């Protein structure tokens, strides 16, 4: 996510947040190497601005929209609340409250939500939470049924889809999303700690440091999910078949282009570079052999065949913790159509990137804010929103006067 404290659990949450804003590892500090793709700081003509849509949320971590309804915004709060906000009526309702039932130290908490692609018929939604069991922390993907007349608690989960032990309280990943193929994609970080101490990024026998692809079981009985037969590592010795891509440090946010189906993933860097990956089936994106386009500090020889480069990176002068966004497909800002919008949690900058065939065409600074950009959202019309972790405000891109 956006905190970079490397799981020092004895520190208070407040201290951890300050470490996050420093952008500096508690264990090591490296000199920033020259970037191959330093962000251009030129501004676009007729750039959009932003306007508040809602406020009063507590540490928002995700923005989703009720399927097919641009007025029903769903906001996740780190400490455990799922809040529905009616954009037109300015009304809010708590739909789920896991407060006191989940772990919230450092980057833990309520991290992601995805509605079933067949929600109109099955009323299912899924959440990513971190819980403590028998003294250990676990990421859980839980399945719920949407309820209009009650507030859901953890015990109301229909089942646990997936459970993964987390060795540290950071680098949990967070995003879960159904792709255009109706499969569920799940992003997990390397498990935390500086430098990927367990080498999880390149370990094909763990879910940590990976993007997974599964099919939740539509039946109430049997295994909670199935592995799609076309996953790249099915029947490959040494690889877990759920893996879709690997070599990731902390994929806090990823998204699919609603027009092309391309999968953009923003991977939070350690000390030197933040990166954007265009995910390919079976791809190895380098961590912890590489950070961005560069050999990582403790792996000077990173010429392992088959490692995929990101489509873009930016160095420390531009930002400290990337927050992935969406490819803009709305109608209000035609100059942004087809551009991937993303930001930085620490510096408040928001950029737009354009690519074709996996190659960057351009990257430009859209504007700079004073907010801690924790997540983006996209409504069914393709318009883009973002959240301020500090103030709890939700803001929307609008045309600049």
PDB file of N, CA and C in Angstrom, residues 42-102:
ATOM      1  N   UNK A  42       5.560  18.531 -17.799  1.00  0.00           N
ATOM      2  CA  UNK A  42       4.741  19.458 -18.555  1.00  0.00           C
ATOM      3  C   UNK A  42       3.271  19.173 -18.301  1.00  0.00           C
ATOM      4  N   UNK A  43       2.452  20.195 -18.380  1.00  0.00           N
ATOM      5  CA  UNK A  43       1.021  20.019 -18.153  1.00  0.00           C
ATOM      6  C   UNK A  43       0.284  19.904 -19.489  1.00  0.00           C
ATOM      7  N   UNK A  44      -0.836  19.211 -19.447  1.00  0.00           N
ATOM      8  CA  UNK A  44      -1.651  19.054 -20.630  1.00  0.00           C
ATOM      9  C   UNK A  44      -2.505  20.294 -20.852  1.00  0.00           C
ATOM     10  N   UNK A  45      -2.851  20.582 -22.113  1.00  0.00           N
ATOM     11  CA  UNK A  45      -3.767  21.703 -22.351  1.00  0.00           C
ATOM     12  C   UNK A  45      -5.170  21.351 -21.865  1.00  0.00           C
ATOM     13  N   UNK A  46      -5.868  22.344 -21.343  1.00  0.00           N
ATOM     14  CA  UNK A  46      -7.248  22.172 -20.887  1.00  0.00           C
ATOM     15  C   UNK A  46      -7.393  20.986 -19.931  1.00  0.00           C
ATOM     16  N   UNK A  47      -6.503  20.922 -18.962  1.00  0.00           N
ATOM     17  CA  UNK A  47      -6.538  19.799 -18.031  1.00  0.00           C
ATOM     18  C   UNK A  47      -7.762  19.883 -17.137  1.00  0.00           C
ATOM     19  N   UNK A  48      -8.244  18.744 -16.657  1.00  0.00           N
ATOM     20  CA  UNK A  48      -9.362  18.779 -15.721  1.00  0.00           C
ATOM     21  C   UNK A  48      -8.889  19.172 -14.330  1.00  0.00           C
ATOM     22  N   UNK A  49      -9.822  19.448 -13.485  1.00  0.00           N
ATOM     23  CA  UNK A  49      -9.528  19.698 -12.085  1.00  0.00           C
ATOM     24  C   UNK A  49     -10.363  18.703 -11.301  1.00  0.00           C
ATOM     25  N   UNK A  50     -10.591  18.979 -10.052  1.00  0.00           N
ATOM     26  CA  UNK A  50     -11.356  18.029  -9.259  1.00  0.00           C
ATOM     27  C   UNK A  50     -12.273  18.768  -8.300  1.00  0.00           C
ATOM     28  N   UNK A  51     -13.350  18.073  -7.916  1.00  0.00           N
ATOM     29  CA  UNK A  51     -14.361  18.668  -7.058  1.00  0.00           C
ATOM     30  C   UNK A  51     -14.788  17.641  -6.019  1.00  0.00           C
ATOM     31  N   UNK A  52     -15.003  18.055  -4.764  1.00  0.00           N
ATOM     32  CA  UNK A  52     -15.431  17.097  -3.740  1.00  0.00           C
ATOM     33  C   UNK A  52     -16.822  16.554  -4.031  1.00  0.00           C
ATOM     34  N   UNK A  53     -16.973  15.255  -3.810  1.00  0.00           N
ATOM     35  CA  UNK A  53     -18.248  14.574  -3.998  1.00  0.00           C
ATOM     36  C   UNK A  53     -18.853  14.200  -2.649  1.00  0.00           C
ATOM     37  N   UNK A  54     -17.985  13.767  -1.736  1.00  0.00           N
ATOM     38  CA  UNK A  54     -18.437  13.333  -0.417  1.00  0.00           C
ATOM     39  C   UNK A  54     -17.286  13.499   0.563  1.00  0.00           C
ATOM     40  N   UNK A  55     -17.605  13.532   1.838  1.00  0.00           N
ATOM     41  CA  UNK A  55     -16.578  13.668   2.868  1.00  0.00           C
ATOM     42  C   UNK A  55     -16.968  12.927   4.129  1.00  0.00           C
ATOM     43  N   UNK A  56     -16.048  12.976   5.094  1.00  0.00           N
ATOM     44  CA  UNK A  56     -16.339  12.378   6.384  1.00  0.00           C
ATOM     45  C   UNK A  56     -16.017  10.907   6.508  1.00  0.00           C
ATOM     46  N   UNK A  57     -15.372  10.331   5.517  1.00  0.00           N
ATOM     47  CA  UNK A  57     -14.970   8.929   5.626  1.00  0.00           C
ATOM     48  C   UNK A  57     -13.688   8.830   6.448  1.00  0.00           C
ATOM     49  N   UNK A  58     -13.466   7.677   7.063  1.00  0.00           N
ATOM     50  CA  UNK A  58     -12.299   7.470   7.903  1.00  0.00           C
ATOM     51  C   UNK A  58     -11.282   6.587   7.179  1.00  0.00           C
ATOM     52  N   UNK A  59     -10.204   7.196   6.708  1.00  0.00           N
ATOM     53  CA  UNK A  59      -9.113   6.472   6.051  1.00  0.00           C
ATOM     54  C   UNK A  59      -9.632   5.565   4.928  1.00  0.00           C
ATOM     55  N   UNK A  60     -10.175   6.157   3.859  1.00  0.00           N
ATOM     56  CA  UNK A  60     -10.713   5.354   2.761  1.00  0.00           C
ATOM     57  C   UNK A  60      -9.624   4.575   2.026  1.00  0.00           C
ATOM     58  N   UNK A  61      -9.921   3.325   1.732  1.00  0.00           N
ATOM     59  CA  UNK A  61      -8.957   2.453   1.063  1.00  0.00           C
ATOM     60  C   UNK A  61      -9.409   1.986  -0.314  1.00  0.00           C
ATOM     61  N   UNK A  62     -10.689   2.091  -0.621  1.00  0.00           N
ATOM     62  CA  UNK A  62     -11.166   1.636  -1.923  1.00  0.00           C
ATOM     63  C   UNK A  62     -12.456   2.362  -2.265  1.00  0.00           C
ATOM     64  N   UNK A  63     -12.648   2.610  -3.572  1.00  0.00           N
ATOM     65  CA  UNK A  63     -13.880   3.190  -4.090  1.00  0.00           C
ATOM     66  C   UNK A  63     -14.409   2.257  -5.172  1.00  0.00           C
ATOM     67  N   UNK A  64     -15.617   1.756  -4.999  1.00  0.00           N
ATOM     68  CA  UNK A  64     -16.278   0.954  -6.010  1.00  0.00           C
ATOM     69  C   UNK A  64     -17.669   1.540  -6.252  1.00  0.00           C
ATOM     70  N   UNK A  65     -18.335   1.041  -7.281  1.00  0.00           N
ATOM     71  CA  UNK A  65     -19.700   1.468  -7.551  1.00  0.00           C
ATOM     72  C   UNK A  65     -20.601   0.255  -7.675  1.00  0.00           C
ATOM     73  N   UNK A  66     -21.821   0.423  -7.149  1.00  0.00           N
ATOM     74  CA  UNK A  66     -22.810  -0.630  -7.256  1.00  0.00           C
ATOM     75  C   UNK A  66     -22.993  -0.956  -8.729  1.00  0.00           C
ATOM     76  N   UNK A  67     -23.040  -2.219  -9.094  1.00  0.00           N
ATOM     77  CA  UNK A  67     -23.093  -2.591 -10.512  1.00  0.00           C
ATOM     78  C   UNK A  67     -24.177  -1.847 -11.289  1.00  0.00           C
ATOM     79  N   UNK A  68     -23.728  -1.125 -12.316  1.00  0.00           N
ATOM     80  CA  UNK A  68     -24.645  -0.438 -13.205  1.00  0.00           C
ATOM     81  C   UNK A  68     -25.253   0.845 -12.682  1.00  0.00           C
ATOM     82  N   UNK A  69     -24.790   1.358 -11.545  1.00  0.00           N
ATOM     83  CA  UNK A  69     -25.411   2.539 -10.936  1.00  0.00           C
ATOM     84  C   UNK A  69     -24.337   3.550 -10.531  1.00  0.00           C
ATOM     85  N   UNK A  70     -24.240   4.656 -11.257  1.00  0.00           N
ATOM     86  CA  UNK A  70     -23.223   5.674 -10.983  1.00  0.00           C
ATOM     87  C   UNK A  70     -23.526   6.508  -9.760  1.00  0.00           C
ATOM     88  N   UNK A  71     -24.736   6.389  -9.213  1.00  0.00           N
ATOM     89  CA  UNK A  71     -25.088   7.154  -8.013  1.00  0.00           C
ATOM     90  C   UNK A  71     -24.742   6.419  -6.723  1.00  0.00           C
ATOM     91  N   UNK A  72     -24.601   5.103  -6.788  1.00  0.00           N
ATOM     92  CA  UNK A  72     -24.375   4.315  -5.573  1.00  0.00           C
ATOM     93  C   UNK A  72     -22.885   4.006  -5.423  1.00  0.00           C
ATOM     94  N   UNK A  73     -22.190   4.894  -4.744  1.00  0.00           N
ATOM     95  CA  UNK A  73     -20.759   4.748  -4.505  1.00  0.00           C
ATOM     96  C   UNK A  73     -20.523   3.917  -3.248  1.00  0.00           C
ATOM     97  N   UNK A  74     -19.587   2.981  -3.332  1.00  0.00           N
ATOM     98  CA  UNK A  74     -19.221   2.145  -2.199  1.00  0.00           C
ATOM     99  C   UNK A  74     -17.806   2.518  -1.761  1.00  0.00           C
ATOM    100  N   UNK A  75     -17.663   2.966  -0.520  1.00  0.00           N
ATOM    101  CA  UNK A  75     -16.367   3.388   0.012  1.00  0.00           C
ATOM    102  C   UNK A  75     -15.962   2.444   1.136  1.00  0.00           C
ATOM    103  N   UNK A  76     -14.742   1.941   1.077  1.00  0.00           N
ATOM    104  CA  UNK A  76     -14.201   1.101   2.142  1.00  0.00           C
ATOM    105  C   UNK A  76     -13.361   1.957   3.070  1.00  0.00           C
ATOM    106  N   UNK A  77     -13.511   1.722   4.360  1.00  0.00           N
ATOM    107  CA  UNK A  77     -12.680   2.381   5.356  1.00  0.00           C
ATOM    108  C   UNK A  77     -11.720   1.360   5.946  1.00  0.00           C
ATOM    109  N   UNK A  78     -10.485   1.779   6.145  1.00  0.00           N
ATOM    110  CA  UNK A  78      -9.419   0.886   6.582  1.00  0.00           C
ATOM    111  C   UNK A  78      -9.782   0.055   7.813  1.00  0.00           C
ATOM    112  N   UNK A  79     -10.473   0.666   8.757  1.00  0.00           N
ATOM    113  CA  UNK A  79     -10.752  -0.019  10.021  1.00  0.00           C
ATOM    114  C   UNK A  79     -11.963  -0.950   9.957  1.00  0.00           C
ATOM    115  N   UNK A  80     -12.625  -1.004   8.781  1.00  0.00           N
ATOM    116  CA  UNK A  80     -13.578  -2.085   8.630  1.00  0.00           C
ATOM    117  C   UNK A  80     -14.975  -1.777   8.145  1.00  0.00           C
ATOM    118  N   UNK A  81     -15.290  -0.536   7.799  1.00  0.00           N
ATOM    119  CA  UNK A  81     -16.651  -0.236   7.371  1.00  0.00           C
ATOM    120  C   UNK A  81     -16.768  -0.201   5.842  1.00  0.00           C
ATOM    121  N   UNK A  82     -17.867  -0.785   5.357  1.00  0.00           N
ATOM    122  CA  UNK A  82     -18.270  -0.664   3.965  1.00  0.00           C
ATOM    123  C   UNK A  82     -19.444   0.306   3.953  1.00  0.00           C
ATOM    124  N   UNK A  83     -19.240   1.470   3.334  1.00  0.00           N
ATOM    125  CA  UNK A  83     -20.240   2.539   3.378  1.00  0.00           C
ATOM    126  C   UNK A  83     -20.771   2.791   1.969  1.00  0.00           C
ATOM    127  N   UNK A  84     -22.092   2.775   1.831  1.00  0.00           N
ATOM    128  CA  UNK A  84     -22.717   3.156   0.573  1.00  0.00           C
ATOM    129  C   UNK A  84     -23.101   4.625   0.637  1.00  0.00           C
ATOM    130  N   UNK A  85     -22.728   5.376  -0.405  1.00  0.00           N
ATOM    131  CA  UNK A  85     -23.057   6.802  -0.462  1.00  0.00           C
ATOM    132  C   UNK A  85     -23.827   7.069  -1.740  1.00  0.00           C
ATOM    133  N   UNK A  86     -25.016   7.641  -1.593  1.00  0.00           N
ATOM    134  CA  UNK A  86     -25.829   8.019  -2.741  1.00  0.00           C
ATOM    135  C   UNK A  86     -25.372   9.397  -3.217  1.00  0.00           C
ATOM    136  N   UNK A  87     -24.730   9.443  -4.373  1.00  0.00           N
ATOM    137  CA  UNK A  87     -24.142  10.687  -4.867  1.00  0.00           C
ATOM    138  C   UNK A  87     -25.212  11.729  -5.151  1.00  0.00           C
ATOM    139  N   UNK A  88     -26.369  11.303  -5.637  1.00  0.00           N
ATOM    140  CA  UNK A  88     -27.435  12.242  -5.978  1.00  0.00           C
ATOM    141  C   UNK A  88     -28.148  12.777  -4.737  1.00  0.00           C
ATOM    142  N   UNK A  89     -28.447  11.887  -3.806  1.00  0.00           N
ATOM    143  CA  UNK A  89     -29.208  12.272  -2.618  1.00  0.00           C
ATOM    144  C   UNK A  89     -28.327  12.697  -1.442  1.00  0.00           C
ATOM    145  N   UNK A  90     -27.021  12.483  -1.565  1.00  0.00           N
ATOM    146  CA  UNK A  90     -26.070  12.812  -0.496  1.00  0.00           C
ATOM    147  C   UNK A  90     -26.406  12.075   0.797  1.00  0.00           C
ATOM    148  N   UNK A  91     -26.791  10.832   0.669  1.00  0.00           N
ATOM    149  CA  UNK A  91     -27.114  10.005   1.816  1.00  0.00           C
ATOM    150  C   UNK A  91     -26.127   8.852   1.927  1.00  0.00           C
ATOM    151  N   UNK A  92     -25.839   8.431   3.171  1.00  0.00           N
ATOM    152  CA  UNK A  92     -24.918   7.321   3.376  1.00  0.00           C
ATOM    153  C   UNK A  92     -25.534   6.268   4.274  1.00  0.00           C
ATOM    154  N   UNK A  93     -25.147   5.014   3.999  1.00  0.00           N
ATOM    155  CA  UNK A  93     -25.627   3.874   4.770  1.00  0.00           C
ATOM    156  C   UNK A  93     -24.470   2.910   4.991  1.00  0.00           C
ATOM    157  N   UNK A  94     -24.308   2.419   6.196  1.00  0.00           N
ATOM    158  CA  UNK A  94     -23.280   1.418   6.468  1.00  0.00           C
ATOM    159  C   UNK A  94     -23.833   0.062   6.046  1.00  0.00           C
ATOM    160  N   UNK A  95     -23.127  -0.613   5.153  1.00  0.00           N
ATOM    161  CA  UNK A  95     -23.560  -1.917   4.667  1.00  0.00           C
ATOM    162  C   UNK A  95     -22.848  -3.068   5.368  1.00  0.00           C
ATOM    163  N   UNK A  96     -21.648  -2.813   5.843  1.00  0.00           N
ATOM    164  CA  UNK A  96     -20.912  -3.827   6.610  1.00  0.00           C
ATOM    165  C   UNK A  96     -20.003  -3.111   7.585  1.00  0.00           C
ATOM    166  N   UNK A  97     -19.769  -3.725   8.735  1.00  0.00           N
ATOM    167  CA  UNK A  97     -18.915  -3.126   9.758  1.00  0.00           C
ATOM    168  C   UNK A  97     -18.112  -4.232  10.432  1.00  0.00           C
ATOM    169  N   UNK A  98     -16.830  -4.280  10.090  1.00  0.00           N
ATOM    170  CA  UNK A  98     -15.919  -5.280  10.658  1.00  0.00           C
ATOM    171  C   UNK A  98     -15.019  -4.672  11.728  1.00  0.00           C
ATOM    172  N   UNK A  99     -15.372  -3.483  12.190  1.00  0.00           N
ATOM    173  CA  UNK A  99     -14.562  -2.798  13.195  1.00  0.00           C
ATOM    174  C   UNK A  99     -14.353  -3.694  14.413  1.00  0.00           C
ATOM    175  N   UNK A 100     -13.098  -3.831  14.832  1.00  0.00           N
ATOM    176  CA  UNK A 100     -12.771  -4.673  15.973  1.00  0.00           C
ATOM    177  C   UNK A 100     -12.622  -6.140  15.627  1.00  0.00           C
ATOM    178  N   UNK A 101     -12.924  -6.499  14.381  1.00  0.00           N
ATOM    179  CA  UNK A 101     -12.835  -7.901  13.962  1.00  0.00           C
ATOM    180  C   UNK A 101     -11.677  -8.157  12.999  1.00  0.00           C
ATOM    181  N   UNK A 102     -11.006  -7.088  12.578  1.00  0.00           N
ATOM    182  CA  UNK A 102      -9.895  -7.231  11.641  1.00  0.00           C
ATOM    183  C   UNK A 102      -8.663  -6.527  12.190  1.00  0.00           C
TER     184      UNK A 102
END
